[in-house]
Structures are given as structure tokens and as C-alpha cells.
PDB file of C-alpha atoms in Angstrom:
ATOM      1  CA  UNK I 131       0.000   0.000   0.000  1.00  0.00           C
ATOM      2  CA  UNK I 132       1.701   3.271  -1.051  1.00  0.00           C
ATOM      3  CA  UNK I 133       0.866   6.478   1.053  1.00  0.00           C
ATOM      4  CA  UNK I 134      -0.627   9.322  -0.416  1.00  0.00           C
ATOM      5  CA  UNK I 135       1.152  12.288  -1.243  1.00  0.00           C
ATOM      6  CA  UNK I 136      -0.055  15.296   1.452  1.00  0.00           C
ATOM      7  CA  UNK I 137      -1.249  17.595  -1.156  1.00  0.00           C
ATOM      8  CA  UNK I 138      -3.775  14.629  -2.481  1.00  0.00           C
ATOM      9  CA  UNK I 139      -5.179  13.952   0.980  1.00  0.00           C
ATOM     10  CA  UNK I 140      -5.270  17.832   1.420  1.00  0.00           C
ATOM     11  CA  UNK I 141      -6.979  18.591  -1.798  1.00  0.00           C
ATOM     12  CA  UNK I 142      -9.159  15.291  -2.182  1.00  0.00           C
ATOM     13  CA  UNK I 143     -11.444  12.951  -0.638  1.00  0.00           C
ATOM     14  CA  UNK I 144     -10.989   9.734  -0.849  1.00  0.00           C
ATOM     15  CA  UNK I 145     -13.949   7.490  -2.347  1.00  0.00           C
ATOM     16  CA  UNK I 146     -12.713   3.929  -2.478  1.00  0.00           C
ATOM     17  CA  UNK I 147     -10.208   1.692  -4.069  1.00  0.00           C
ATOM     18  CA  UNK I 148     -10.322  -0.161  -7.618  1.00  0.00           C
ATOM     19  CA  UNK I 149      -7.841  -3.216  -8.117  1.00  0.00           C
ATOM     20  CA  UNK I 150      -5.453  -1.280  -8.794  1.00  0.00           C
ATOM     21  CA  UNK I 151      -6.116   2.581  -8.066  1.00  0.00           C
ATOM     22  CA  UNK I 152      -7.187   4.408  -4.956  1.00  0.00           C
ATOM     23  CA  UNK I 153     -10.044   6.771  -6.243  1.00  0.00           C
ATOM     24  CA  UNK I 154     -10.239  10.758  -5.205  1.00  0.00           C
ATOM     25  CA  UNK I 155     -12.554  12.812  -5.217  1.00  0.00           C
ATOM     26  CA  UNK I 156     -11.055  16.719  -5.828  1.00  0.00           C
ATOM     27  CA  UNK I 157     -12.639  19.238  -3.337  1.00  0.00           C
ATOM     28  CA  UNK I 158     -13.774  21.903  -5.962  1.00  0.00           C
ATOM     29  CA  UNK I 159     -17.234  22.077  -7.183  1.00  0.00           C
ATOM     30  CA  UNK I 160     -16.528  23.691 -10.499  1.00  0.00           C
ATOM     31  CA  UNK I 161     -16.604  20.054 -11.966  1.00  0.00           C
ATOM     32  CA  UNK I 162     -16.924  16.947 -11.069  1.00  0.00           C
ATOM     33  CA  UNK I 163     -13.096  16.027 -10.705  1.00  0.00           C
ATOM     34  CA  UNK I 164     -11.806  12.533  -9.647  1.00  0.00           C
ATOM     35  CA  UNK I 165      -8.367  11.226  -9.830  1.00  0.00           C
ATOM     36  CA  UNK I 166      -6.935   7.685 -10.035  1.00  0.00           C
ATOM     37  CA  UNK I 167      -3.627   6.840  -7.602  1.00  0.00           C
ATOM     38  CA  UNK I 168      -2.283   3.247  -8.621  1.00  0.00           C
ATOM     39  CA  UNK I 169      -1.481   2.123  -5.779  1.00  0.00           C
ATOM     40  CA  UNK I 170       2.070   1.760  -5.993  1.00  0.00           C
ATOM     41  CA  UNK I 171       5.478   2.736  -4.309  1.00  0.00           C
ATOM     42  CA  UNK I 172       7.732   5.193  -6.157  1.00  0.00           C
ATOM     43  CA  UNK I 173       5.996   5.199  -9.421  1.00  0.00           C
ATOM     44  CA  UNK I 174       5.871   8.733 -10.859  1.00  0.00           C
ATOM     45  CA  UNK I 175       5.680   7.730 -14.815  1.00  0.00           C
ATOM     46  CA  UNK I 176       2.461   5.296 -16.113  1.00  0.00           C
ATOM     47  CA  UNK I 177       5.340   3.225 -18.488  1.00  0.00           C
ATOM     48  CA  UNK I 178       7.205   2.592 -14.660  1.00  0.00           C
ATOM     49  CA  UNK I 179       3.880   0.176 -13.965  1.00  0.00           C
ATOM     50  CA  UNK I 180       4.403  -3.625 -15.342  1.00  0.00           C
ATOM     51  CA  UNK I 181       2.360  -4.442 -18.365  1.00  0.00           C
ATOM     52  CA  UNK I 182      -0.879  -6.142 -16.316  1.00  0.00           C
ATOM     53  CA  UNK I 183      -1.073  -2.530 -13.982  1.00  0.00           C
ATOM     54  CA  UNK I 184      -1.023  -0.469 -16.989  1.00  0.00           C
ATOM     55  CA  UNK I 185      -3.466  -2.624 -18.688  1.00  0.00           C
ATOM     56  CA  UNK I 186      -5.637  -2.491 -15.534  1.00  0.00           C
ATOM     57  CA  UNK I 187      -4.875   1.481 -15.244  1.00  0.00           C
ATOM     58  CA  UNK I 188      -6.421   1.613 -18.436  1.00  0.00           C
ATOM     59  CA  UNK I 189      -9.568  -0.318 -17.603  1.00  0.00           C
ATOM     60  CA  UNK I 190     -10.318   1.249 -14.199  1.00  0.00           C
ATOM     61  CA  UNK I 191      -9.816   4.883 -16.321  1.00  0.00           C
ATOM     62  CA  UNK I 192     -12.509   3.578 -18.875  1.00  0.00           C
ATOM     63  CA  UNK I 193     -15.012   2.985 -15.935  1.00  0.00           C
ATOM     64  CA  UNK I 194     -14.177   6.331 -14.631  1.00  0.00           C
ATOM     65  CA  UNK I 195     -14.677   8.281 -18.549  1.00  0.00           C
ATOM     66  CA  UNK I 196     -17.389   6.477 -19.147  1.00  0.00           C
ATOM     67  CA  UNK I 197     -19.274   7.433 -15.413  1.00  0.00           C
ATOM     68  CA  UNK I 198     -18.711  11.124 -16.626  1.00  0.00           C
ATOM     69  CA  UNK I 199     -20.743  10.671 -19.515  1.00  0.00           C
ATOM     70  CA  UNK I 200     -22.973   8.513 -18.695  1.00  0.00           C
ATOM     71  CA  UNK I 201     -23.762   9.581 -14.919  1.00  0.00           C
ATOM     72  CA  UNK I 202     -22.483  13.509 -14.893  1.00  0.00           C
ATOM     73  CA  UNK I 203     -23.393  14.232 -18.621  1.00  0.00           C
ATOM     74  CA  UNK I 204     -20.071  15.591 -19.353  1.00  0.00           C
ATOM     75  CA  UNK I 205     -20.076  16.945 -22.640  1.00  0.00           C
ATOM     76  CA  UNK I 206     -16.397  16.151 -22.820  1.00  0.00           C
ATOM     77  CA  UNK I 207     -13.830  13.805 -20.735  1.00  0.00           C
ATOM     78  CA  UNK I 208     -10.334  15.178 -20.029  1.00  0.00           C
ATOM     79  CA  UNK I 209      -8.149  12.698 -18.792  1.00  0.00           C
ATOM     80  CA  UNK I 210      -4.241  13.775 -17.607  1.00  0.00           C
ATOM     81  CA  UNK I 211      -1.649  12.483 -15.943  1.00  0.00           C
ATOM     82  CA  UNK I 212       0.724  15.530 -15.500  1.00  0.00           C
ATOM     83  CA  UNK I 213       2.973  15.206 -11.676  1.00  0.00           C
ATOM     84  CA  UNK I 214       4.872  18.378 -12.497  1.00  0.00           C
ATOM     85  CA  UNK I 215       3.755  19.486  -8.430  1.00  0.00           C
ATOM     86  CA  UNK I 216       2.863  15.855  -6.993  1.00  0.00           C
ATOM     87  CA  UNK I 217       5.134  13.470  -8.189  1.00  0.00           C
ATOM     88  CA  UNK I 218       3.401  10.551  -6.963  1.00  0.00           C
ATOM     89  CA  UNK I 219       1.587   9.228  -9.965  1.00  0.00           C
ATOM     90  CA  UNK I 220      -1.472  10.150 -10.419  1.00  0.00           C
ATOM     91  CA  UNK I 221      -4.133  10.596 -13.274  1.00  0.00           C
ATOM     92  CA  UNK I 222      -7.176  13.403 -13.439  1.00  0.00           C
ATOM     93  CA  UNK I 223     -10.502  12.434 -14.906  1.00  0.00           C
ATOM     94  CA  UNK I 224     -12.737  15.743 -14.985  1.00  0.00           C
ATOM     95  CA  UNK I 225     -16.057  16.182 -16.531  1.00  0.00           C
ATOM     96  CA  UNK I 226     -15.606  19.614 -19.053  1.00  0.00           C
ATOM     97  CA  UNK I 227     -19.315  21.295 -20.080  1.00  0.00           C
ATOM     98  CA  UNK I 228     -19.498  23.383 -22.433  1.00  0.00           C
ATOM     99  CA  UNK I 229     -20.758  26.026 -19.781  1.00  0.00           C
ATOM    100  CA  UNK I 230     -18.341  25.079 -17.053  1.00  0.00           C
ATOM    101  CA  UNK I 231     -16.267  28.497 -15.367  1.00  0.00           C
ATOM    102  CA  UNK I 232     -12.536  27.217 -17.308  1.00  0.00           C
ATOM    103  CA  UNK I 233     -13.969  26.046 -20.613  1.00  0.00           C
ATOM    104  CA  UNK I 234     -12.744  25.134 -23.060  1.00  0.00           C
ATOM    105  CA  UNK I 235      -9.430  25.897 -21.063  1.00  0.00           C
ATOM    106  CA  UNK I 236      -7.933  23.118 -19.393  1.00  0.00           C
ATOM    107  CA  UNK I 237      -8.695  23.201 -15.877  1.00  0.00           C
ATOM    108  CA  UNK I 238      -5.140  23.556 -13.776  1.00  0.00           C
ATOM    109  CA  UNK I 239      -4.555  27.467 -12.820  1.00  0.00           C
ATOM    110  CA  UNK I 240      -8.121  28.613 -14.328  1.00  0.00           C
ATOM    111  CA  UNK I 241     -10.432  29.060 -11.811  1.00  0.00           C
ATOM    112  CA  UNK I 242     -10.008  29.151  -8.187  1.00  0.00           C
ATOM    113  CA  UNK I 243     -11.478  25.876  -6.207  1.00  0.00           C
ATOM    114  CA  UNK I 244     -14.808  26.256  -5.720  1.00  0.00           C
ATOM    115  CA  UNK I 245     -16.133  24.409  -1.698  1.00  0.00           C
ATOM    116  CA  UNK I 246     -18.467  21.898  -2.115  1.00  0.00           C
ATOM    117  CA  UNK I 247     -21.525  22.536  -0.129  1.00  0.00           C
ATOM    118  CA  UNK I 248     -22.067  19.279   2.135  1.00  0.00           C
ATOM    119  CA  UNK I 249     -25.322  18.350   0.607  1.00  0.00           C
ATOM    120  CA  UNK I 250     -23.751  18.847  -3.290  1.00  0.00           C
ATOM    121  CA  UNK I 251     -20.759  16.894  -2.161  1.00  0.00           C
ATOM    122  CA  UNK I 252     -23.136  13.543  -0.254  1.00  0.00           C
ATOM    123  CA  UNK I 253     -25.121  13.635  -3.888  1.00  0.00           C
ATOM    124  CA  UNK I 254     -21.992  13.780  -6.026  1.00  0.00           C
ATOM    125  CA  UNK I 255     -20.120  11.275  -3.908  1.00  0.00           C
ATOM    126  CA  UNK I 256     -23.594   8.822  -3.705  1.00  0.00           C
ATOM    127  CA  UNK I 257     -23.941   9.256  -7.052  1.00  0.00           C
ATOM    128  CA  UNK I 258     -20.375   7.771  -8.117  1.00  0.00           C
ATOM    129  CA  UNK I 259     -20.590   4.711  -5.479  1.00  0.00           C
ATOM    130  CA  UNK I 260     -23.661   3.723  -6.705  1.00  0.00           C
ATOM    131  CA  UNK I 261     -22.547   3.896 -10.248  1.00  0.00           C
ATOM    132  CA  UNK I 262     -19.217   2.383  -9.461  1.00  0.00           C
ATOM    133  CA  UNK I 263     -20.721  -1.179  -7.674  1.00  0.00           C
ATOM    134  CA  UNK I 264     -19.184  -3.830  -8.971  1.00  0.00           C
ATOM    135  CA  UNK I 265     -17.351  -2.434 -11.652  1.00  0.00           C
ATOM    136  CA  UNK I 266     -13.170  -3.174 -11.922  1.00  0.00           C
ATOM    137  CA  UNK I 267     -12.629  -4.336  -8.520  1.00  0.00           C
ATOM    138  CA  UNK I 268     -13.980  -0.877  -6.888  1.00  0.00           C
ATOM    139  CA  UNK I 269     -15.025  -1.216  -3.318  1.00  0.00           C
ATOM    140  CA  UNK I 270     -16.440   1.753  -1.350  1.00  0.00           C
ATOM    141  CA  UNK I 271     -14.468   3.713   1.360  1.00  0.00           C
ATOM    142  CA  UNK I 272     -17.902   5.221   2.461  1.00  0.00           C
ATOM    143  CA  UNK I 273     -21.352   3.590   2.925  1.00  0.00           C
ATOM    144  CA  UNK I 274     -23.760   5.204   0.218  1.00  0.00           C
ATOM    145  CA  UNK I 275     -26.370   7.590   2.015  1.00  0.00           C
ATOM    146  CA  UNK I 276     -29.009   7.065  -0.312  1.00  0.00           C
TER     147      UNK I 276
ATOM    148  CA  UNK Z 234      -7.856   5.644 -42.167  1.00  0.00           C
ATOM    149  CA  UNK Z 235      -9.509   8.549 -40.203  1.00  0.00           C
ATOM    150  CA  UNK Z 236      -8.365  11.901 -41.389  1.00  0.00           C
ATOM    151  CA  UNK Z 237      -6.526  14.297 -39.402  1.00  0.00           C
ATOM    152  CA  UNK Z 238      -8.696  17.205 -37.989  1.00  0.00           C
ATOM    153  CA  UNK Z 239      -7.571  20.449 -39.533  1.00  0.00           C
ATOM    154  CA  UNK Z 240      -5.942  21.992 -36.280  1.00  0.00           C
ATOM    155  CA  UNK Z 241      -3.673  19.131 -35.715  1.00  0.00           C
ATOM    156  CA  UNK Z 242      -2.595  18.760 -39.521  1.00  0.00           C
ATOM    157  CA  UNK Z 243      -1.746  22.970 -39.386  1.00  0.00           C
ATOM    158  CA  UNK Z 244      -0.210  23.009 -35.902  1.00  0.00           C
ATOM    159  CA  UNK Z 245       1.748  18.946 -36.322  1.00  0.00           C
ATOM    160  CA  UNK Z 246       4.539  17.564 -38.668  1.00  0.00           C
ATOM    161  CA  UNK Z 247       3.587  13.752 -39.375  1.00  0.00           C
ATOM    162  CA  UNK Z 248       6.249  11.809 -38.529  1.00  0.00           C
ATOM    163  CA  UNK Z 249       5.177   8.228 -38.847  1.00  0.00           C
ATOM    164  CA  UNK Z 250       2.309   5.793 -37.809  1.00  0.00           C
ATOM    165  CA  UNK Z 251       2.228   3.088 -35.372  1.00  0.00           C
ATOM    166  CA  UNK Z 252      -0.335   0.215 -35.561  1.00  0.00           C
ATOM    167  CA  UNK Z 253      -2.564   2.222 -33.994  1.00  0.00           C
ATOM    168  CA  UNK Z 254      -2.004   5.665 -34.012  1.00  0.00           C
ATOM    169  CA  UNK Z 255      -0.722   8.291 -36.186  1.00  0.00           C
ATOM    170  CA  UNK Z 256       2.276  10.041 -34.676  1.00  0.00           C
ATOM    171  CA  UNK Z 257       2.304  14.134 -34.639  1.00  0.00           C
ATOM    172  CA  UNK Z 258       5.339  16.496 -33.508  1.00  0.00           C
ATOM    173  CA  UNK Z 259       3.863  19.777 -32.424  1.00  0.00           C
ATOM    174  CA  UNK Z 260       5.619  23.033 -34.383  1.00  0.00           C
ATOM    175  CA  UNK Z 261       6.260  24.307 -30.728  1.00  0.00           C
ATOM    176  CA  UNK Z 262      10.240  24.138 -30.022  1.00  0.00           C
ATOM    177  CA  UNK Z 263       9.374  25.132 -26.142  1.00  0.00           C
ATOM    178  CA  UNK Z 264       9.226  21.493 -25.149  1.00  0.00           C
ATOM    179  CA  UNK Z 265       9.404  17.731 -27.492  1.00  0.00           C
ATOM    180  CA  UNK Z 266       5.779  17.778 -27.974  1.00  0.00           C
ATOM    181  CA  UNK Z 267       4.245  14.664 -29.650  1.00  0.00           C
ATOM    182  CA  UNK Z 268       0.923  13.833 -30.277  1.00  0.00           C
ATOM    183  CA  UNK Z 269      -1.358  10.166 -30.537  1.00  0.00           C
ATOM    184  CA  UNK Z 270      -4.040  10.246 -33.014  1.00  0.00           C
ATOM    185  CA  UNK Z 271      -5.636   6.459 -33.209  1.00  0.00           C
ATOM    186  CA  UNK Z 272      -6.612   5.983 -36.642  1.00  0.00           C
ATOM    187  CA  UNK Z 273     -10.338   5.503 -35.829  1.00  0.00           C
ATOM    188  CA  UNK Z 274     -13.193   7.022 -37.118  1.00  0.00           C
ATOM    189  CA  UNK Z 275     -15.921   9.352 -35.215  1.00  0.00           C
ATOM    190  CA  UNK Z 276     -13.615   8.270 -31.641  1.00  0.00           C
ATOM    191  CA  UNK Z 277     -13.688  11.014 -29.366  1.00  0.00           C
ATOM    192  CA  UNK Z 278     -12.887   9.521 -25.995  1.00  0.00           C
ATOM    193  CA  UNK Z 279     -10.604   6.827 -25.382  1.00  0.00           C
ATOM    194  CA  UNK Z 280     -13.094   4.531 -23.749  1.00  0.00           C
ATOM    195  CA  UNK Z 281     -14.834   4.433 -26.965  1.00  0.00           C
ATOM    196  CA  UNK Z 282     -11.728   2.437 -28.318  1.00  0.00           C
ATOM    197  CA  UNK Z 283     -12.341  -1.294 -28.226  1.00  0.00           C
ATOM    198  CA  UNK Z 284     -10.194  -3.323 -25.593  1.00  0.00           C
ATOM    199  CA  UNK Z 285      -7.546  -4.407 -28.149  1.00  0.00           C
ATOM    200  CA  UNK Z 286      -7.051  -0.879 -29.394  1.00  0.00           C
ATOM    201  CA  UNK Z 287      -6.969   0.441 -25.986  1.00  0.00           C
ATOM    202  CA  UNK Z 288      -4.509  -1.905 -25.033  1.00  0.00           C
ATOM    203  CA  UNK Z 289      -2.457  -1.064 -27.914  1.00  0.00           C
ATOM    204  CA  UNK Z 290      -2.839   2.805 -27.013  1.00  0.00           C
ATOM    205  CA  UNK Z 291      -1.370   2.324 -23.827  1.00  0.00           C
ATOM    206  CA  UNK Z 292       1.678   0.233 -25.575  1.00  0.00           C
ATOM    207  CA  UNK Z 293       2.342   3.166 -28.118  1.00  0.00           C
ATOM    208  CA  UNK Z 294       1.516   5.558 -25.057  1.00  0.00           C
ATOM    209  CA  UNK Z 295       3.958   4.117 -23.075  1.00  0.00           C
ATOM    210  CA  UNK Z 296       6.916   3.731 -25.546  1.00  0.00           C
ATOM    211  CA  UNK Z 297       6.510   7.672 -26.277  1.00  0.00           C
ATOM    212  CA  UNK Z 298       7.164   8.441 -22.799  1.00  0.00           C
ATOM    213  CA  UNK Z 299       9.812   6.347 -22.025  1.00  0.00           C
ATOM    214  CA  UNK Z 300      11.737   7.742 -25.190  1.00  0.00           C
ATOM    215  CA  UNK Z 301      11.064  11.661 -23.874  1.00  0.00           C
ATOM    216  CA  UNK Z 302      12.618  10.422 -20.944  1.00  0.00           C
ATOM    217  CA  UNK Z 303      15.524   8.486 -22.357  1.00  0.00           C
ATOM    218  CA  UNK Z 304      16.272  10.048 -25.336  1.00  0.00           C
ATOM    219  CA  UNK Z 305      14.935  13.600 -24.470  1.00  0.00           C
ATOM    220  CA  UNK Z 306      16.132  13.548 -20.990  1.00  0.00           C
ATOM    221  CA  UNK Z 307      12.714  14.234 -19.414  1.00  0.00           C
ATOM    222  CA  UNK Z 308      12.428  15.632 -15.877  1.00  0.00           C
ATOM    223  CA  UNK Z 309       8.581  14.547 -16.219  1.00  0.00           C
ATOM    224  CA  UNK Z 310       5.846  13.437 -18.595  1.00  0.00           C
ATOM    225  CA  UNK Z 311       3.060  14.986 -19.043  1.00  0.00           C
ATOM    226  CA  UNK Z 312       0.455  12.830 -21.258  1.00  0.00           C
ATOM    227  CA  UNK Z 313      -3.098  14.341 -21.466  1.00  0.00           C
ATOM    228  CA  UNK Z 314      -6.003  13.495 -23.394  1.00  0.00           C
ATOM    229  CA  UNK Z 315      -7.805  17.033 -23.738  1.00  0.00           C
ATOM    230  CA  UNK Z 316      -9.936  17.818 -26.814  1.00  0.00           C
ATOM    231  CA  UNK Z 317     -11.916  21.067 -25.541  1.00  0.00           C
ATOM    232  CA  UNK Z 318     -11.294  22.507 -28.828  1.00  0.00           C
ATOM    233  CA  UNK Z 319     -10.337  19.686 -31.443  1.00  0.00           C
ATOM    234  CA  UNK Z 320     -12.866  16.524 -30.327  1.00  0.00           C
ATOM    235  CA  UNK Z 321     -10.784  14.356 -32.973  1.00  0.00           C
ATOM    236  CA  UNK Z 322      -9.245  11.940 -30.023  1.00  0.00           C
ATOM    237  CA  UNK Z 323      -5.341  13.051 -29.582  1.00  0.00           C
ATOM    238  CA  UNK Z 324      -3.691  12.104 -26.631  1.00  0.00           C
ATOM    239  CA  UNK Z 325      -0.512  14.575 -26.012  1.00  0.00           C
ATOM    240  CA  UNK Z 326       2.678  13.311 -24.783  1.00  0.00           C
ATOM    241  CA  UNK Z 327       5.550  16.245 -23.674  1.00  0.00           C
ATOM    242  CA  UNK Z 328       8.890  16.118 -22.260  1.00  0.00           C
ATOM    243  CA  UNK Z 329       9.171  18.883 -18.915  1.00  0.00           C
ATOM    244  CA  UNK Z 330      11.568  20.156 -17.755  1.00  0.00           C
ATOM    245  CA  UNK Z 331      12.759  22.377 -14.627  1.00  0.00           C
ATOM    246  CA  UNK Z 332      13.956  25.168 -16.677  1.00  0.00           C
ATOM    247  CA  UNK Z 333      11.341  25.028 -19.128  1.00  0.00           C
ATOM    248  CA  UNK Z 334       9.316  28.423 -19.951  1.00  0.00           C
ATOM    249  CA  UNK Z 335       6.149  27.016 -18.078  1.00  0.00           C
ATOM    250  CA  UNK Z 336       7.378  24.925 -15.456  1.00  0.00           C
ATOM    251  CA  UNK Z 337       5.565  23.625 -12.847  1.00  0.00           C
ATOM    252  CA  UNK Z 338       2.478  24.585 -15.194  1.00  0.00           C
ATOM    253  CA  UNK Z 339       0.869  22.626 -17.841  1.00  0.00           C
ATOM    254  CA  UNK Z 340       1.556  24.005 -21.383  1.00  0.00           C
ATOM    255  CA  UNK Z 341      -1.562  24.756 -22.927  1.00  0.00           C
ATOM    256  CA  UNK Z 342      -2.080  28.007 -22.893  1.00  0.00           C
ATOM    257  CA  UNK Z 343       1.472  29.237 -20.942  1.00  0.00           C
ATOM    258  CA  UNK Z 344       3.553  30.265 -23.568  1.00  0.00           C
ATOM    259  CA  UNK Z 345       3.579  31.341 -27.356  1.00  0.00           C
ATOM    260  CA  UNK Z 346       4.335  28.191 -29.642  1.00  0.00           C
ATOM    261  CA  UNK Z 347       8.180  28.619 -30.584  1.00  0.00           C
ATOM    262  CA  UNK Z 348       8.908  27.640 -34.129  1.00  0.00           C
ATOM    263  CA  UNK Z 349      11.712  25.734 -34.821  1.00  0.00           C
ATOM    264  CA  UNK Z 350      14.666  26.280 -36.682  1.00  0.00           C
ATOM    265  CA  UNK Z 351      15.130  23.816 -40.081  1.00  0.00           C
ATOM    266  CA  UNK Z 352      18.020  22.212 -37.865  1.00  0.00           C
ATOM    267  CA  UNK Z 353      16.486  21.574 -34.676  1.00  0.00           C
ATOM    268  CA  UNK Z 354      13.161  20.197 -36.033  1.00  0.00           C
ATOM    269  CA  UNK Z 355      15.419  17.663 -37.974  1.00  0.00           C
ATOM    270  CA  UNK Z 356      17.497  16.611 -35.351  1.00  0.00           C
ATOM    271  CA  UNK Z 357      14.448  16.104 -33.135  1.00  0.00           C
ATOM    272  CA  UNK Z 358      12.606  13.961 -36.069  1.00  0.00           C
ATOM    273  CA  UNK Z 359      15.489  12.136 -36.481  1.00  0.00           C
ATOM    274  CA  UNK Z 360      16.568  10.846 -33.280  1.00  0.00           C
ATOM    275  CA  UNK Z 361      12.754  10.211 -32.687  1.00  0.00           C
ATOM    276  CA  UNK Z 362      12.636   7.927 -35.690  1.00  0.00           C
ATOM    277  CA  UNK Z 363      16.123   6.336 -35.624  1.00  0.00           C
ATOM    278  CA  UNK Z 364      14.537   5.696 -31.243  1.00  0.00           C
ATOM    279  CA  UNK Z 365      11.157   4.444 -32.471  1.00  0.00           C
ATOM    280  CA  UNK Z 366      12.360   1.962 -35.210  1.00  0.00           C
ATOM    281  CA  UNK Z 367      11.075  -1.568 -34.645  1.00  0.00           C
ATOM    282  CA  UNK Z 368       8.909   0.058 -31.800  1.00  0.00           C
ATOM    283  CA  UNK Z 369       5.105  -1.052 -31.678  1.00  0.00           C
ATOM    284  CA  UNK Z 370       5.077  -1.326 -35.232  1.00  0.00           C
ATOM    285  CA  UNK Z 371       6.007   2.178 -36.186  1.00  0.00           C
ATOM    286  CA  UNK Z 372       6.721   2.941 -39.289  1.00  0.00           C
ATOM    287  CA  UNK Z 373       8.594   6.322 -40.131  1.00  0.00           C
ATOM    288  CA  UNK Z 374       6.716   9.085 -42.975  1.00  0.00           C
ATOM    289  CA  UNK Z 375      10.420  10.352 -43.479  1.00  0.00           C
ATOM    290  CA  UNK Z 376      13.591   8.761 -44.479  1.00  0.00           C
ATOM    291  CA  UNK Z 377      16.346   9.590 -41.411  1.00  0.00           C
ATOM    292  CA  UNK Z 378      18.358  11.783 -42.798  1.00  0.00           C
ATOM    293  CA  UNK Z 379      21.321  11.093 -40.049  1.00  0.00           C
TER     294      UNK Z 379
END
């Protein structure tokens, strides 16, 4: 089990654990932002992972794309694995609309975080859980409120 | 054969094709900035590849960013699959470095594009084809001119 980085348990909640990948939840309401942590030691490139985690990576980051469309209506996916501040690897999944406060700028240095009420965060984290049962190996850090 | 969205056939030089994607260079001499375009019709996320292609995305992904590290020297990779503004799918791959006009930021957006010289853009298309030969099935546009 690798520990987080500080700034990802600062900036994120986390939701539960795929096979392979912790799952956070980014604390800014602006859009529906989760990122995938492989849970790894010392891995700060996606090529570092053997051939069966990247293959996996790539699964569990299908389920996540496709929950954006399908669950949060995203109009567009954008999916990045950048680590120029965190090295720890790490990959963002973000729903983009075409309305949203940064588009059709990527997200990183646009806006400033936007707090979650506590109701808008219980739906959006509900939401996910539910959608995410039984899908790649995910199991639930919280027990679904609704 | 899916044909290259205007934007990325204006901003790219092709330099090759691997089984499944077409391989771009960005005109931008600020950072070696290369680009994934799977040769797939009407694809505008990647979980909209099939499981074969996506696993073969993640092979070609994965031998771009270990050659920006070994043969560019890479302090990081940043690989992002964006498309706010061109929904063809592209998936980015660029080397960072410390000293580089927009670290810790992400590029888009940071700084002007930089063209290159005639030299520079040759030796960079060179040593990335004379690195990618034999690699995931590449197959070079250009004849090497070292």
C-alpha cells in the first residue's frame, strides 16, 4: 500500500479503491473532478507500472470516462496524468461542459477551487458509489447515504 | 484511415504511424511535444476504443514516454487526453523540464508556440525515428536523414 502524497489527501477525498487505483474525489465544485492513484510505491511515470497494472490502469480509467458521460453528462472527458507538483503518480478524470467556469481551457490554474456545499458533495459522492458497484474491482471507502 | 482534424494537420509535422495511431510532432520548439491520433473514425474519448485498441494505445503511449525520458532527458511526462477545442481523439505526450518556460504549469495556454529552426526540427525527427524503429510497429513518414 503506497501512502498518499499530502497535497492529495489535502486537496481530495478519498472514495474507495479499484484493483489497482485508490479513487479521489477533488474538493472543488466547479466540476466533477476525480483522480486515479495506482497504488504503488515510487511510481511517478504510467510506463514505470508492469504491463498487467497499466493494462488495468487503463480499464479502471474507462469505468471512470465512461461514469462522466454517462452519470455527470459531461459533454467532454479530459483525462491527464501531469505530476509536475505531486510526483506521486497520479491521473485526473474531470467532466468539461461546455458552460463550465474554465472552458474550453484546461482546468489547472483557471479558476479558483470552488467548496463543495455538504449536501452537493453527499449527492456527487452517492452518485459515483452507486454507479461504481461492482465495476473493476472498486469497493467503497464510504457507505452510500441514499 | 480517419483523417486528421484540420488543427492538428496545421499546428503537427507527421512523422510516422504506429499500428494504432498516427504520430504528430507539435511546431512548438518550447518542449518535445508529440501527439497520438488512433486511426479511428468518429472516436472522441478513449473509452470508446475497443479493448484491443486500448490496449495497444497504452503500448504506443507508453513507448513515447519512455523515449522523452531516455532520449529527451525528461524531468517529467506529461500525457493528457484534452480535446476542448479539437474533439478528434489526440492524446498529447511532452517532455518537462525544470527550466522550461512554463514549469511547474501545464503548457496549454502558458507560452507562445516557438517555431523551430530547419536544424532543430530535424534533429528532433530524427533521433525520434532512428529511437522508435522496430517500436510497436512504427513505421517512419520520413527517411532519417542522419
Amino acid at each position: 500500500m503506497a501512502e498518499l502524497h499530502p497535497q492529495l489527501q489535502n486537496d481530495c477525498l478519498l472514495l474507495g479503491e479499484f484493483e489497482l487505483c485508490k479513487l479521489l474525489l477533488m474538493k472543488d465544485a466547479n466540476y466533477p473532478w476525480f483522480i486515479l492513484v495506482p497504488d504503488r510505491h515510487g511510481i511517478t511515470e504510467i510506463y514505470q507500472l508492469d504491463e498487467a497494472a497499466q493494462r488495468q490502469l487503463m480499464r479502471e480509467s474507462s469505468v471512470m470516462a465512461r461514469l462522466l458521460v454517462e452519470h455527470f453528462q459531461a459533454d467532454k472527458v479530459n483525462i491527464a496524468a501531469l505530476g509536475n507538483v505531486v510526483p506521486q503518480l497520479h491521473v485526473h478524470h474531470i467532466a468539461r461542459y461546455l458552460e463550465d467556469p474554465a472552458w474550453p481551457a484546461p482546468v489547472w490554474g483557471a479558476c479558483p477551487a470552488r467548496a463543495y456545499t455538504g449536501e452537493a458533495l453527499q449527492l456527487t459522492r452517492d452518485k459515483t458509489l452507486l454507479a461504481l458497484r461492482g465495476q473493476a474491482g472498486f469497493e467503497s471507502a464510504w457507505k452510500p447515504s441514499l
